[in-house]
Amino acid sequence: MDSELDQILCECLSEDVPIKCINYKGLFVPDTYPVIADSVENFEVRDDDIWVCSFPKTGTTWAQEMVWNIANDLNFEQAAREPLPERFPFLEFTGTTTTGWVSIRNPMGRQFPNIFAKSVENAARLPSPRFLKTHMPYHLLPRQLRTRDKKCKIIYITRNPKDTCVSYYHHYKMLEAYCSTFENFCKLFLGDKVYYAPFWDHVIGFWSRKEDKNILLLKYEDMKADLPSVIRKTANFLGKNLSDEKVKTLEEHLSFRKMKDNPSVNLGLAVHTINTKKIFGQNFTAEGEFIRKGESGQWKTSMSQDTIKQFDDWTARNLKDLPSK
């Protein structure tokens, strides 16, 4: 199986982006991650930091925009003026993404702003209170987060893994120079050969700490089903009291239509930059939209019955030893 996955990996990326990936302490990442690993481990955490943590494509951007606006008293003007990657930066971006790999390995990377090319240093320099995003699993978070030396808040969001896989496939095609099929991507996802895998280790690492008072656990499906309740729950966790009117206003701001049309969060500029500057090579064109459909259950029309069974069996294996509640 590993040889098949390795063959897919060799063939699935743009030929101009010859990324090698490694297993770093149980995490699947580009071989550039060790360049920033120590700076992530020793990142200086502050008591008033607010962190959104997740496996990729589980509702991270949605959660970030919700959290930032709750904490900043629904300051939509500032939210529109400052792109989300600037006001809520991605800590380890430089070492764990294809664009980050280019910023280290390719002279083209010198053109990137510091939020991409020097993501850890950029986050360290931000004034308080900081809003920080990470996809790192719990055991590889900055040490001061794991040891709870600081009183900062952590919000973790997760999602049905089949929907996560569908969304991650489209993300890979757009922003990670992926050039192969959805079927092959499912094989990579199930085989822990996509960035930040394994999925279930990631989720369990945070959910096993659900009793920690500084961690709030959210589900994408709950946000879809009853966003006002999740807004209130998050506001309470952050020590904010929102009136019913403000909850309704924020719910509208976070609607799929508004998020999709919001240039501050939809990363249209990133796609444009990849294509116009040919960051992933002359023959690669980023396709799609960062905020695509915003639906639950997309896997039902995307996956074959055989793939669905593989996902269900894989989930059962990974959760069999966990308590039912």
Short mmCIF file of N, CA and C in Angstrom, two decimals, residues 156-225:
data_model
loop_
_atom_site.label_atom_id
_atom_site.label_comp_id
_atom_site.label_asym_id
_atom_site.label_seq_id
_atom_site.Cartn_x
_atom_site.Cartn_y
_atom_site.Cartn_z
N TYR A 156 -11.03 24.73 19.12
CA TYR A 156 -10.73 23.66 18.15
C TYR A 156 -12.01 23.30 17.41
N ILE A 157 -11.93 23.27 16.08
CA ILE A 157 -13.08 22.89 15.27
C ILE A 157 -12.75 21.65 14.46
N THR A 158 -13.74 20.77 14.33
CA THR A 158 -13.56 19.58 13.51
C THR A 158 -14.80 19.36 12.66
N ARG A 159 -14.75 18.31 11.81
CA ARG A 159 -15.78 18.11 10.79
C ARG A 159 -15.79 16.63 10.38
N ASN A 160 -16.89 16.19 9.83
CA ASN A 160 -16.97 14.85 9.27
C ASN A 160 -15.78 14.61 8.34
N PRO A 161 -15.02 13.53 8.53
CA PRO A 161 -13.80 13.35 7.73
C PRO A 161 -14.06 13.18 6.24
N LYS A 162 -15.22 12.64 5.87
CA LYS A 162 -15.51 12.48 4.44
C LYS A 162 -15.71 13.84 3.78
N ASP A 163 -16.44 14.73 4.44
CA ASP A 163 -16.58 16.10 3.91
C ASP A 163 -15.25 16.84 3.95
N THR A 164 -14.48 16.59 5.00
CA THR A 164 -13.15 17.20 5.09
C THR A 164 -12.30 16.80 3.89
N CYS A 165 -12.34 15.53 3.54
CA CYS A 165 -11.55 15.02 2.41
C CYS A 165 -11.98 15.68 1.11
N VAL A 166 -13.28 15.80 0.88
CA VAL A 166 -13.78 16.44 -0.35
C VAL A 166 -13.27 17.87 -0.44
N SER A 167 -13.41 18.61 0.65
CA SER A 167 -12.98 20.01 0.67
C SER A 167 -11.47 20.13 0.53
N TYR A 168 -10.74 19.22 1.17
CA TYR A 168 -9.27 19.27 1.12
C TYR A 168 -8.77 18.96 -0.29
N TYR A 169 -9.47 18.08 -0.99
CA TYR A 169 -9.10 17.78 -2.39
C TYR A 169 -9.17 19.03 -3.25
N HIS A 170 -10.25 19.79 -3.12
CA HIS A 170 -10.38 21.02 -3.91
C HIS A 170 -9.34 22.06 -3.48
N HIS A 171 -9.05 22.10 -2.19
CA HIS A 171 -8.00 23.00 -1.69
C HIS A 171 -6.64 22.61 -2.28
N TYR A 172 -6.34 21.33 -2.29
CA TYR A 172 -5.07 20.85 -2.84
C TYR A 172 -4.94 21.22 -4.31
N LYS A 173 -6.02 21.08 -5.07
CA LYS A 173 -5.98 21.44 -6.49
C LYS A 173 -5.73 22.92 -6.68
N MET A 174 -6.22 23.72 -5.77
CA MET A 174 -6.12 25.17 -5.92
C MET A 174 -4.82 25.73 -5.35
N LEU A 175 -4.42 25.28 -4.17
CA LEU A 175 -3.32 25.94 -3.45
C LEU A 175 -2.12 25.05 -3.13
N GLU A 176 -2.18 23.76 -3.45
CA GLU A 176 -1.06 22.87 -3.12
C GLU A 176 -0.47 22.19 -4.36
N ALA A 177 -0.78 22.70 -5.55
CA ALA A 177 -0.19 22.23 -6.81
C ALA A 177 -0.54 20.78 -7.14
N TYR A 178 -1.72 20.32 -6.67
CA TYR A 178 -2.14 18.93 -6.90
C TYR A 178 -2.73 18.77 -8.29
N CYS A 179 -2.32 17.72 -8.99
CA CYS A 179 -2.71 17.53 -10.40
C CYS A 179 -3.31 16.15 -10.67
N SER A 180 -3.74 15.44 -9.64
CA SER A 180 -4.26 14.09 -9.86
C SER A 180 -5.76 14.04 -9.56
N THR A 181 -6.30 12.83 -9.42
CA THR A 181 -7.74 12.62 -9.31
C THR A 181 -8.23 12.65 -7.87
N PHE A 182 -9.56 12.78 -7.72
CA PHE A 182 -10.17 12.71 -6.40
C PHE A 182 -9.98 11.32 -5.80
N GLU A 183 -10.11 10.28 -6.62
CA GLU A 183 -9.92 8.91 -6.14
C GLU A 183 -8.53 8.74 -5.53
N ASN A 184 -7.52 9.25 -6.20
CA ASN A 184 -6.16 9.16 -5.66
C ASN A 184 -6.01 9.98 -4.39
N PHE A 185 -6.68 11.13 -4.34
CA PHE A 185 -6.58 11.95 -3.13
C PHE A 185 -7.20 11.22 -1.94
N CYS A 186 -8.32 10.54 -2.16
CA CYS A 186 -8.94 9.76 -1.08
C CYS A 186 -7.97 8.71 -0.56
N LYS A 187 -7.24 8.07 -1.46
CA LYS A 187 -6.24 7.08 -1.04
C LYS A 187 -5.16 7.73 -0.18
N LEU A 188 -4.71 8.91 -0.58
CA LEU A 188 -3.69 9.62 0.19
C LEU A 188 -4.24 10.03 1.56
N PHE A 189 -5.48 10.50 1.60
CA PHE A 189 -6.10 10.92 2.85
C PHE A 189 -6.21 9.74 3.82
N LEU A 190 -6.73 8.63 3.33
CA LEU A 190 -6.87 7.44 4.18
C LEU A 190 -5.52 6.85 4.58
N GLY A 191 -4.52 7.06 3.73
CA GLY A 191 -3.18 6.54 4.01
C GLY A 191 -2.28 7.49 4.77
N ASP A 192 -2.86 8.59 5.28
CA ASP A 192 -2.11 9.57 6.08
C ASP A 192 -0.98 10.22 5.29
N LYS A 193 -1.25 10.49 4.00
CA LYS A 193 -0.23 11.07 3.13
C LYS A 193 -0.67 12.44 2.59
N VAL A 194 -1.43 13.18 3.39
CA VAL A 194 -1.74 14.57 3.07
C VAL A 194 -1.22 15.43 4.21
N TYR A 195 -0.95 16.70 3.95
CA TYR A 195 -0.40 17.58 4.98
C TYR A 195 -1.26 17.52 6.25
N TYR A 196 -0.61 17.36 7.38
CA TYR A 196 -1.17 17.35 8.73
C TYR A 196 -1.82 16.02 9.12
N ALA A 197 -1.81 15.03 8.22
CA ALA A 197 -2.30 13.71 8.61
C ALA A 197 -1.38 13.10 9.68
N PRO A 198 -1.95 12.19 10.50
CA PRO A 198 -3.24 11.51 10.41
C PRO A 198 -4.40 12.36 10.96
N PHE A 199 -5.55 12.26 10.29
CA PHE A 199 -6.73 13.02 10.68
C PHE A 199 -7.21 12.66 12.08
N TRP A 200 -7.41 11.37 12.35
CA TRP A 200 -8.02 11.00 13.63
C TRP A 200 -7.08 11.25 14.80
N ASP A 201 -5.80 11.08 14.63
CA ASP A 201 -4.86 11.43 15.71
C ASP A 201 -4.99 12.90 16.06
N HIS A 202 -5.18 13.73 15.03
CA HIS A 202 -5.33 15.17 15.23
C HIS A 202 -6.56 15.46 16.07
N VAL A 203 -7.69 14.91 15.65
CA VAL A 203 -8.95 15.17 16.35
C VAL A 203 -8.90 14.64 17.79
N ILE A 204 -8.47 13.41 17.94
CA ILE A 204 -8.45 12.80 19.28
C ILE A 204 -7.51 13.54 20.22
N GLY A 205 -6.41 14.06 19.68
CA GLY A 205 -5.47 14.80 20.51
C GLY A 205 -6.10 15.98 21.22
N PHE A 206 -7.03 16.65 20.56
CA PHE A 206 -7.72 17.78 21.18
C PHE A 206 -8.95 17.34 21.95
N TRP A 207 -9.74 16.43 21.39
CA TRP A 207 -10.98 16.04 22.06
C TRP A 207 -10.73 15.27 23.35
N SER A 208 -9.57 14.67 23.49
CA SER A 208 -9.24 14.00 24.75
C SER A 208 -9.01 15.02 25.87
N ARG A 209 -8.92 16.29 25.50
CA ARG A 209 -8.73 17.36 26.49
C ARG A 209 -9.97 18.23 26.61
N LYS A 210 -11.12 17.66 26.35
CA LYS A 210 -12.37 18.42 26.32
C LYS A 210 -12.75 19.00 27.68
N GLU A 211 -12.17 18.49 28.76
CA GLU A 211 -12.47 19.02 30.08
C GLU A 211 -11.60 20.23 30.44
N ASP A 212 -10.58 20.50 29.66
CA ASP A 212 -9.72 21.65 29.93
C ASP A 212 -10.53 22.94 29.80
N LYS A 213 -10.45 23.80 30.79
CA LYS A 213 -11.27 25.01 30.79
C LYS A 213 -10.86 26.03 29.74
N ASN A 214 -9.62 25.91 29.24
CA ASN A 214 -9.17 26.89 28.25
C ASN A 214 -9.36 26.40 26.82
N ILE A 215 -10.02 25.25 26.64
CA ILE A 215 -10.26 24.70 25.30
C ILE A 215 -11.76 24.61 25.04
N LEU A 216 -12.18 25.16 23.91
CA LEU A 216 -13.57 25.05 23.45
C LEU A 216 -13.58 24.19 22.19
N LEU A 217 -14.40 23.16 22.18
CA LEU A 217 -14.48 22.24 21.04
C LEU A 217 -15.75 22.53 20.24
N LEU A 218 -15.58 22.73 18.95
CA LEU A 218 -16.70 23.03 18.06
C LEU A 218 -16.75 22.02 16.92
N LYS A 219 -17.94 21.85 16.36
CA LYS A 219 -18.12 21.00 15.18
C LYS A 219 -18.71 21.83 14.04
N TYR A 220 -18.17 21.63 12.86
CA TYR A 220 -18.66 22.31 11.66
C TYR A 220 -20.15 22.06 11.48
N GLU A 221 -20.58 20.82 11.70
CA GLU A 221 -21.98 20.47 11.50
C GLU A 221 -22.89 21.22 12.46
N ASP A 222 -22.42 21.50 13.68
CA ASP A 222 -23.22 22.28 14.63
C ASP A 222 -23.34 23.73 14.16
N MET A 223 -22.28 24.27 13.58
CA MET A 223 -22.34 25.64 13.05
C MET A 223 -23.34 25.72 11.90
N LYS A 224 -23.39 24.68 11.07
CA LYS A 224 -24.36 24.65 9.97
C LYS A 224 -25.79 24.53 10.49
N ALA A 225 -25.99 23.73 11.53
CA ALA A 225 -27.33 23.44 12.02
C ALA A 225 -27.90 24.56 12.88
#
